[in-house]
PDB file of C-alpha atoms in Angstrom:
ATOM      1  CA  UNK C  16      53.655  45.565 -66.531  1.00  0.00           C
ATOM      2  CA  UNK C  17      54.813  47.414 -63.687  1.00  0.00           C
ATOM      3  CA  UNK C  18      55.948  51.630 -64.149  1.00  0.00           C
ATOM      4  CA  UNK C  19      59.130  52.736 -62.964  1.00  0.00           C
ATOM      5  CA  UNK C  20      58.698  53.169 -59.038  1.00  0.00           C
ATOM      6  CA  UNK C  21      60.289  55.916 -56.800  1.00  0.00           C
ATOM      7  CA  UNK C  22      60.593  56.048 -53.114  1.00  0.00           C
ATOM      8  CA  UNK C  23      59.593  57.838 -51.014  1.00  0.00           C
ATOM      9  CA  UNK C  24      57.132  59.798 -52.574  1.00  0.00           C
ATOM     10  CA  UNK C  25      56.981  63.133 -49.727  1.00  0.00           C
ATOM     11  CA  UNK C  26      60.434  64.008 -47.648  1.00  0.00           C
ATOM     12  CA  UNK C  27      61.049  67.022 -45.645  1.00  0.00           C
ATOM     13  CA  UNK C  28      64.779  67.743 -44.467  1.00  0.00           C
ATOM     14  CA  UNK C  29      66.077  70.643 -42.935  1.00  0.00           C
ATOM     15  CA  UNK C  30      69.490  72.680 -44.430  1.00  0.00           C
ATOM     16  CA  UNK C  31      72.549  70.830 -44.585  1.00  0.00           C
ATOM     17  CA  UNK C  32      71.203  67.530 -44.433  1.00  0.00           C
ATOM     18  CA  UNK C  33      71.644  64.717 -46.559  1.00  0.00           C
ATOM     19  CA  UNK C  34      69.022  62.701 -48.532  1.00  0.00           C
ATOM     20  CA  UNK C  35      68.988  59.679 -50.861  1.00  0.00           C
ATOM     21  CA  UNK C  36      66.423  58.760 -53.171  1.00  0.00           C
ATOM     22  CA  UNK C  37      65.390  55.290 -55.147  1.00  0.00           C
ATOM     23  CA  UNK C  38      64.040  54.668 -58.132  1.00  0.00           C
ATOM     24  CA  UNK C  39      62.952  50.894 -59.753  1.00  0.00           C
ATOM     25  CA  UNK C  40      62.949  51.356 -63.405  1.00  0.00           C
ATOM     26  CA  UNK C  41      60.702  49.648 -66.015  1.00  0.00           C
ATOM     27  CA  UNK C  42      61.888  45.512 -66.198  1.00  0.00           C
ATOM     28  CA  UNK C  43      63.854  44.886 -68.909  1.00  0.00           C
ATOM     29  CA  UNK C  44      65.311  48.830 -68.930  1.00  0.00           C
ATOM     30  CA  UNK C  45      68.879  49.169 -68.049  1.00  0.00           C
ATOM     31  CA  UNK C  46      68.995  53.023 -68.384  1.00  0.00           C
ATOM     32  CA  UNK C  47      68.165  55.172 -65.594  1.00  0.00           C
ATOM     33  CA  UNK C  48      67.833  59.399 -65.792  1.00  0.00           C
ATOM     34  CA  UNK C  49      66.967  61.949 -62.758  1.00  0.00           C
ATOM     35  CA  UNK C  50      65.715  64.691 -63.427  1.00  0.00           C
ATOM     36  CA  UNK C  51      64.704  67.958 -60.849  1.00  0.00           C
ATOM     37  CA  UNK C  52      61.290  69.655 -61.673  1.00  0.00           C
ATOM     38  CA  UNK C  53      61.874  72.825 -59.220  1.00  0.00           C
ATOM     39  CA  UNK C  54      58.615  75.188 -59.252  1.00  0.00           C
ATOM     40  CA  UNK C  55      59.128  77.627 -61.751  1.00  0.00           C
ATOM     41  CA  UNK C  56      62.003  76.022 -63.674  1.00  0.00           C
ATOM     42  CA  UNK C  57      60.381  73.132 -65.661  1.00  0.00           C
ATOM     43  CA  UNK C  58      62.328  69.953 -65.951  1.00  0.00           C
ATOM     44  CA  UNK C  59      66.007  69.680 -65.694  1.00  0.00           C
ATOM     45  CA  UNK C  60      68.362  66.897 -66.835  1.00  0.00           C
ATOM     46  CA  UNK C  61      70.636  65.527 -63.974  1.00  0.00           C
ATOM     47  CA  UNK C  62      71.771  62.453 -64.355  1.00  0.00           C
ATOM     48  CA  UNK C  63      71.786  59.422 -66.494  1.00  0.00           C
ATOM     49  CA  UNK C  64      73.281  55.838 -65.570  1.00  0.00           C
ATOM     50  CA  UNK C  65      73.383  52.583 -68.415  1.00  0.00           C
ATOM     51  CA  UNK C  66      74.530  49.063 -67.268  1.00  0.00           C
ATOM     52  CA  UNK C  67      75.559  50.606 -63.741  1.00  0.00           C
ATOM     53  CA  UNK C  68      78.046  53.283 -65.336  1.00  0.00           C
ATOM     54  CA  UNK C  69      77.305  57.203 -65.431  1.00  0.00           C
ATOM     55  CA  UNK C  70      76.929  58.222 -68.852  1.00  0.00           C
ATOM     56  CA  UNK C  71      76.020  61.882 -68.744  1.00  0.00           C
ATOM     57  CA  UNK C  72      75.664  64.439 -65.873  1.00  0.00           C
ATOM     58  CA  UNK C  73      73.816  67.743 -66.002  1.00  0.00           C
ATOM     59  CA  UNK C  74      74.797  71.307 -65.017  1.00  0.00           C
ATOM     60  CA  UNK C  75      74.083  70.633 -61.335  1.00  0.00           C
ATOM     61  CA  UNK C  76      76.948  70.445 -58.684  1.00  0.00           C
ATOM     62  CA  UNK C  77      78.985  67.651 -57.347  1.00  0.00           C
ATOM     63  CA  UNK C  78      76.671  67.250 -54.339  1.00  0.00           C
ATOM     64  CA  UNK C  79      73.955  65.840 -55.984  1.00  0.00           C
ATOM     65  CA  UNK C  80      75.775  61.919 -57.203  1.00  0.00           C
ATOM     66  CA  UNK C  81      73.859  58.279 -57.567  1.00  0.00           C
ATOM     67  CA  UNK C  82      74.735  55.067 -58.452  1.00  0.00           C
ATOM     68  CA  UNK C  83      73.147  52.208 -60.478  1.00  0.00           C
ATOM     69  CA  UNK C  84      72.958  48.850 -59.096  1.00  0.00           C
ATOM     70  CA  UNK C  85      73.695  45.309 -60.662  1.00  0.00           C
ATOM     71  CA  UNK C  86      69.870  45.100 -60.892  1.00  0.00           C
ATOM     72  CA  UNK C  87      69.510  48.282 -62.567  1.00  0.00           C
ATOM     73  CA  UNK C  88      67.775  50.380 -59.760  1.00  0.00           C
ATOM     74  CA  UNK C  89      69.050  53.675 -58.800  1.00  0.00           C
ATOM     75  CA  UNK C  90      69.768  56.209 -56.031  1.00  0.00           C
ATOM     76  CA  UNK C  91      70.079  59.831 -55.860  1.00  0.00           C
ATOM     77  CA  UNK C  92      72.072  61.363 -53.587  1.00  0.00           C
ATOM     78  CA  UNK C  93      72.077  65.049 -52.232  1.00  0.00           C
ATOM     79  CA  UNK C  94      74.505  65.962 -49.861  1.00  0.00           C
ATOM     80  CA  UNK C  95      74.401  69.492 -47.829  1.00  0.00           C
ATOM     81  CA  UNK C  96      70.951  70.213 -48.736  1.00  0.00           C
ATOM     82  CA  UNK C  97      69.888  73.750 -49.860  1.00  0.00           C
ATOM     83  CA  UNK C  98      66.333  75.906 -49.826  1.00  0.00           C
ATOM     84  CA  UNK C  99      66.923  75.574 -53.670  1.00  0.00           C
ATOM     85  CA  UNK C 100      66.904  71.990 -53.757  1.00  0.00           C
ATOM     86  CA  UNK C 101      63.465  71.749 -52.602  1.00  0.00           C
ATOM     87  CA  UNK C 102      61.311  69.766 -55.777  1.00  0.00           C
ATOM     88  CA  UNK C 103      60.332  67.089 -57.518  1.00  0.00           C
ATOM     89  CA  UNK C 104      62.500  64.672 -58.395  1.00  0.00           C
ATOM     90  CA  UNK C 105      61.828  62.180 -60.909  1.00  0.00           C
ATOM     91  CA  UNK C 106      63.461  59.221 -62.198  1.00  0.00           C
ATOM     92  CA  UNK C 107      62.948  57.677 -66.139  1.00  0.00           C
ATOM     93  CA  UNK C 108      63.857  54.789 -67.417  1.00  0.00           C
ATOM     94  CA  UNK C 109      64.627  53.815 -71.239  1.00  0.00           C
ATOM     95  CA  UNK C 110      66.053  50.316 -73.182  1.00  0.00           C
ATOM     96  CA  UNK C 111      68.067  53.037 -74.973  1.00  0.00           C
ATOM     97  CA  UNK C 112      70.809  49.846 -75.146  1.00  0.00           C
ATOM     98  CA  UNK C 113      68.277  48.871 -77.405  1.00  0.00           C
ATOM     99  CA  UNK C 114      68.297  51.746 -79.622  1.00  0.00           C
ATOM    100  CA  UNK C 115      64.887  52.690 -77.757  1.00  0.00           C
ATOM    101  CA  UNK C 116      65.042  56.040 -76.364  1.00  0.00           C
ATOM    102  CA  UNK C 117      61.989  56.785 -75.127  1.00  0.00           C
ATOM    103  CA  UNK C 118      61.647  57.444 -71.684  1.00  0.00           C
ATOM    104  CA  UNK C 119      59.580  56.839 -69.372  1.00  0.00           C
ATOM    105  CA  UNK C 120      58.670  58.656 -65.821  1.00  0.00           C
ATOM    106  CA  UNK C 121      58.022  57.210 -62.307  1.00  0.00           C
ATOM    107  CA  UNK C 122      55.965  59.502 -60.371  1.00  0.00           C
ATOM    108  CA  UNK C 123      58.924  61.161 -58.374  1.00  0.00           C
ATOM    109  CA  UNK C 124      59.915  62.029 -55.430  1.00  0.00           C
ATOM    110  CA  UNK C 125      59.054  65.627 -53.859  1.00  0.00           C
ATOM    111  CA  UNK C 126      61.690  66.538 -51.584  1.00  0.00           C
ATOM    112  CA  UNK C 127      61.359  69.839 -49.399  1.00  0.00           C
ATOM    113  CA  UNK C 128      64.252  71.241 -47.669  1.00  0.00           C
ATOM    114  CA  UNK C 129      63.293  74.055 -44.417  1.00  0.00           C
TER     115      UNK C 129
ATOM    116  CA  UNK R   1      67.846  81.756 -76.134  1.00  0.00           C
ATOM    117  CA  UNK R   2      66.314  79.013 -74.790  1.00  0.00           C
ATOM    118  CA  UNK R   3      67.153  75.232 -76.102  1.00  0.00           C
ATOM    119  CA  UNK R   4      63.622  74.504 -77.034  1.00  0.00           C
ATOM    120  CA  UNK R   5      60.869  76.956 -76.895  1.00  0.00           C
ATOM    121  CA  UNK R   6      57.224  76.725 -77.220  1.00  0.00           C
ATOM    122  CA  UNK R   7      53.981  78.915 -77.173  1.00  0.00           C
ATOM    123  CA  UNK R   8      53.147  80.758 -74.035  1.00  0.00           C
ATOM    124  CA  UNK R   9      50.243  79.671 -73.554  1.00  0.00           C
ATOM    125  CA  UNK R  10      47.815  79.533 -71.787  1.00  0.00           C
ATOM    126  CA  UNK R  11      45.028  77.846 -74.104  1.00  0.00           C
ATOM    127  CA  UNK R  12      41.784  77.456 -73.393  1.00  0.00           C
ATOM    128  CA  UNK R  13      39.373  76.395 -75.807  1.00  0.00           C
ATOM    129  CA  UNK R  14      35.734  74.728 -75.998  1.00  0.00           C
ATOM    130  CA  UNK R  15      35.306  70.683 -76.093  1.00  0.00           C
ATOM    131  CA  UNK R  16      35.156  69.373 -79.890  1.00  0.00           C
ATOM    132  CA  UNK R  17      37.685  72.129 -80.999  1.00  0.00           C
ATOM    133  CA  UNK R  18      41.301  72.107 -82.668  1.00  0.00           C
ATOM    134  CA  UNK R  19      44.244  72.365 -81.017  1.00  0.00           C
ATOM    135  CA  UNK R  20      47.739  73.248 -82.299  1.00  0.00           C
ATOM    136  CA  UNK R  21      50.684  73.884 -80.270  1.00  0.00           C
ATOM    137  CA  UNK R  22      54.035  74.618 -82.260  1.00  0.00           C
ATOM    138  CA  UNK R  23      57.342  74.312 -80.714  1.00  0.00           C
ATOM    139  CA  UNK R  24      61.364  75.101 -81.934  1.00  0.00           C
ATOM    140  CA  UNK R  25      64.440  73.638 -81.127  1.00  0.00           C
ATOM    141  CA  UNK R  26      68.198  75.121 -81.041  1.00  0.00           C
ATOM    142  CA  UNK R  27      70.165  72.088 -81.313  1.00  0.00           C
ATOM    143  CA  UNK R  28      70.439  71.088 -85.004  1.00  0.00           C
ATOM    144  CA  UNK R  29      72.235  67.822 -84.011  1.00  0.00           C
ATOM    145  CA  UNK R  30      69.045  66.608 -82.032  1.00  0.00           C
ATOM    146  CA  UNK R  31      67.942  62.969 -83.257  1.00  0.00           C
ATOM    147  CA  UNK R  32      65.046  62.202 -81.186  1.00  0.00           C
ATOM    148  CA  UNK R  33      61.614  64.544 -80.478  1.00  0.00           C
ATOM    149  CA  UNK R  34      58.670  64.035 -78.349  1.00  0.00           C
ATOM    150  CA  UNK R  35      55.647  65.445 -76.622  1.00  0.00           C
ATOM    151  CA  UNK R  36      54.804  64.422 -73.379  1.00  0.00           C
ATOM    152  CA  UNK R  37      51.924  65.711 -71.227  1.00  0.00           C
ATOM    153  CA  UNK R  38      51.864  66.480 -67.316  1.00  0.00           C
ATOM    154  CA  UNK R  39      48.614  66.566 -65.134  1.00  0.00           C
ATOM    155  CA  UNK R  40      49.259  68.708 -62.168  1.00  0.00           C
ATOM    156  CA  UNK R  41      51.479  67.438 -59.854  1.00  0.00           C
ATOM    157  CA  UNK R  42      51.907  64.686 -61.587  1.00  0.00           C
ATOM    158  CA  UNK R  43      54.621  62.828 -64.008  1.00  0.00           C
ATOM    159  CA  UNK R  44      55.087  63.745 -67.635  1.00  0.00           C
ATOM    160  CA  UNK R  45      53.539  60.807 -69.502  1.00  0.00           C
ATOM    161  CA  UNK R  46      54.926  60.208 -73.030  1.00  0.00           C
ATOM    162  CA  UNK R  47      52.259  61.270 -75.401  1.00  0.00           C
ATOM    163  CA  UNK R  48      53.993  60.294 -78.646  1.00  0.00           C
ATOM    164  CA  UNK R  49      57.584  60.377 -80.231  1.00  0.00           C
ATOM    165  CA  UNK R  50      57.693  62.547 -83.098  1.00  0.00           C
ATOM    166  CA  UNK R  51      59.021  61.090 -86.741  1.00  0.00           C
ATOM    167  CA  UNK R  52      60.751  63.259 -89.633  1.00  0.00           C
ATOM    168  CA  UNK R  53      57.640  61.891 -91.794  1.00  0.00           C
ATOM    169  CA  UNK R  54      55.092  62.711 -89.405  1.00  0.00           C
ATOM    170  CA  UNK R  55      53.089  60.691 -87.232  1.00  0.00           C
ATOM    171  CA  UNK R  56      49.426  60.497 -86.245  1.00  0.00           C
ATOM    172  CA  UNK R  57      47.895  58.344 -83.244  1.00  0.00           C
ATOM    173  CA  UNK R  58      44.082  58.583 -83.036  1.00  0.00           C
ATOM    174  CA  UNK R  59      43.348  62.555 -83.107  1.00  0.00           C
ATOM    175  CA  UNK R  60      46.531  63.132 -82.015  1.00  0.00           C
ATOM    176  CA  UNK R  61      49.379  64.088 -85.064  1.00  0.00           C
ATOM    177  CA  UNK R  62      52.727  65.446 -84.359  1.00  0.00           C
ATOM    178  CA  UNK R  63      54.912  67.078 -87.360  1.00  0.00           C
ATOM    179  CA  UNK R  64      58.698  67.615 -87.373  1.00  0.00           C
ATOM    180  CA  UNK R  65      59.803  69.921 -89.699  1.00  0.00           C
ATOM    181  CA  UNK R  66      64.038  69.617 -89.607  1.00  0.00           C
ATOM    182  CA  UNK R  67      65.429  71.942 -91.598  1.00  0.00           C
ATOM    183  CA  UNK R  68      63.006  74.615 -90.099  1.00  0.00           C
ATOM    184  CA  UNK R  69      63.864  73.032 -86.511  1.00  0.00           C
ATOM    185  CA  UNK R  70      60.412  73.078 -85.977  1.00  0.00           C
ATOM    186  CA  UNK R  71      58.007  70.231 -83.915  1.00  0.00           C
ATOM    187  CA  UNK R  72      54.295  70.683 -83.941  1.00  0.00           C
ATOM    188  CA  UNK R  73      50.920  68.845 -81.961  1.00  0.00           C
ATOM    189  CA  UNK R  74      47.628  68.901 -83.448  1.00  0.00           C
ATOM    190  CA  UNK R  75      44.958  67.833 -81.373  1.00  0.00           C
ATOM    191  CA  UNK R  76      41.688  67.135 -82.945  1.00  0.00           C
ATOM    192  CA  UNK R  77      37.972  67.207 -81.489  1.00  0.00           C
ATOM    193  CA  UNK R  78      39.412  67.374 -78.768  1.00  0.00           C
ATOM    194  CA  UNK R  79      38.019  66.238 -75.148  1.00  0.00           C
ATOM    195  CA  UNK R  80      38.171  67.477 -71.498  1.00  0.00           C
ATOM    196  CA  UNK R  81      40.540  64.704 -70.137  1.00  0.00           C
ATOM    197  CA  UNK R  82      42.864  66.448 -73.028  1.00  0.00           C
ATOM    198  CA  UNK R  83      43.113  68.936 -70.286  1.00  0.00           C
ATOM    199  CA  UNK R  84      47.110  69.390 -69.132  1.00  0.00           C
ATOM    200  CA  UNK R  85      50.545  71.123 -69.656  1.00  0.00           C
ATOM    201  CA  UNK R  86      52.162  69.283 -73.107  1.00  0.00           C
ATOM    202  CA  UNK R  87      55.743  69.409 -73.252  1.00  0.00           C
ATOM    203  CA  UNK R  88      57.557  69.649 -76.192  1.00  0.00           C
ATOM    204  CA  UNK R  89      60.440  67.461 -75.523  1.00  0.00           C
ATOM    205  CA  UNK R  90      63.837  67.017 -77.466  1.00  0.00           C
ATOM    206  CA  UNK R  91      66.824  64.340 -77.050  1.00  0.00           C
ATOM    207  CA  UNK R  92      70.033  66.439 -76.859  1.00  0.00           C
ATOM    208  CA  UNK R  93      71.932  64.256 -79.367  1.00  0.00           C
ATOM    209  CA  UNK R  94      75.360  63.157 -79.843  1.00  0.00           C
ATOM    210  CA  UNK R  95      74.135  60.388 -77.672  1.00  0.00           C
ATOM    211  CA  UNK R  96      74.022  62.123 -74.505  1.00  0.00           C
ATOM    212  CA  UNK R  97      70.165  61.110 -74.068  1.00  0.00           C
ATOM    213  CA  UNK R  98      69.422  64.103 -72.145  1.00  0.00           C
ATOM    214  CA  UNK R  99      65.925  64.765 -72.524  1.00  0.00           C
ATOM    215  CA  UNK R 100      65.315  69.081 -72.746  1.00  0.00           C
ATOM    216  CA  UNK R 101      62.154  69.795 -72.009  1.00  0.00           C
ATOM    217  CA  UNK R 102      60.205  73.189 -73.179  1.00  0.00           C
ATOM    218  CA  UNK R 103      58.303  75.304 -70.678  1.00  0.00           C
ATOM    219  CA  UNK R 104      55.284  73.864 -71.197  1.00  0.00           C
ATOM    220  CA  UNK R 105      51.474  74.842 -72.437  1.00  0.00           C
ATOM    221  CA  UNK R 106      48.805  74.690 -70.195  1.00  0.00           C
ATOM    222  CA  UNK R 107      45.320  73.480 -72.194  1.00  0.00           C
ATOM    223  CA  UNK R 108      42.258  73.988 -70.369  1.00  0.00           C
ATOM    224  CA  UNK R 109      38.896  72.122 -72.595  1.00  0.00           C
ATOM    225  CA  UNK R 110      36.176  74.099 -71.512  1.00  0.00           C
ATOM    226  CA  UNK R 111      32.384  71.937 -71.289  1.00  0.00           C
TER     227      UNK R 111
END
């Protein structure tokens, strides 16, 4: 059975840009999280999206937004890029509808912003 | 104080040895507890989810203690592939299935 997949894996941006990241979760998983692993800061909760609604949002600001998808894939967006935002991004999935709440990772994204 | 909080770390012990790693938790509403562990520069990879009763999967047994708030990882004879940060991880409860990680512990086996 395939993992939950992320693309791409590397991106470099400059300041101020704007990036968008996807993320395939687990078949048969309808919940999707992000989270940003920034060097020194250990994981952080972003976002998490069920049956293509946002269900819970992390201390982060309104730049960073996603969406779910009728097929349950996801996108992170990051508008106005900062140095700060520069890390690994990862993406879970869960069948938390299924009163399963383990989650599981895909092997993320690392984003670096110059 | 931090949400959930674990030993400093780092560890580094020989191969064959015991390994415990204890972890706490602020939230008393928390329902769900796990540990992962994370290779460098790689994923966290869910190790096991941790029960009220306690759990054990091959040398690997995991303790919650509730009323103390209190998770623990024992890690027995333990190998060199066992070598990695563990996480102590805890669902934030009231159903907002945010995952809160801990710092981490680095574990170095030694041959």
């Amino acid at each position: 059975e395939a993992g939950v997949t992320q693309s791409p894996t590397h991106l470099i941006k400059t300041r101020g840009q704007q990036v968008t990241l996807r993320c395939s979760p687990i078949s048969g998983h309808t919940s999707v999280y992000w989270y940003q692993q920034a060097l020194g800061l250990g994981l952080q909760f972003l976002l998490w999206y069920d049956e293509g609604e946002e269900r819970n949002r992390g201390n982060f600001p309104p730049r960073f937004s996603g969406r779910q998808f009728p097929n349950y894939s996801s996108e992170l967006n990051v508008n106005a890029l900062e140095l700060e935002d520069s890390a690994l991004y990862l993406c879970a999935s869960s069948l938390w509808g299924q009163g399963i709440d383990e989650q599981f990772f895909g092997p993320g994204t690392r984003l670096t912003v110059l | 104080r931090k949400e959930v909080e674990q030993d400093p770390g780092p560890f580094n012990v020989p191969e064959g040895a015991t390994v415990a790693f204890n972890c706490t938790y602020s939230n008393s509403a928390s329902q769900s507890f796990f540990w992962y562990r994370q290779d460098c520069r790689k994923e966290p990879k869910l190790l096991m989810s941790v029960y009220s009763s306690g759990n054990e999967d091959g040398r690997f047994t995991a303790q919650l203690n509730r009323a103390s708030q209190y998770i623990s990882l024992l890690i027995r004879d333990s190998k060199l592939s066992d070598s990695a940060t563990y996480l102590c991880v805890v669902n934030g409860g009231g159903g907002a299935q945010k995952l809160v990680f801990g710092q981490g512990t680095r574990l170095t086996i030694n041959p």
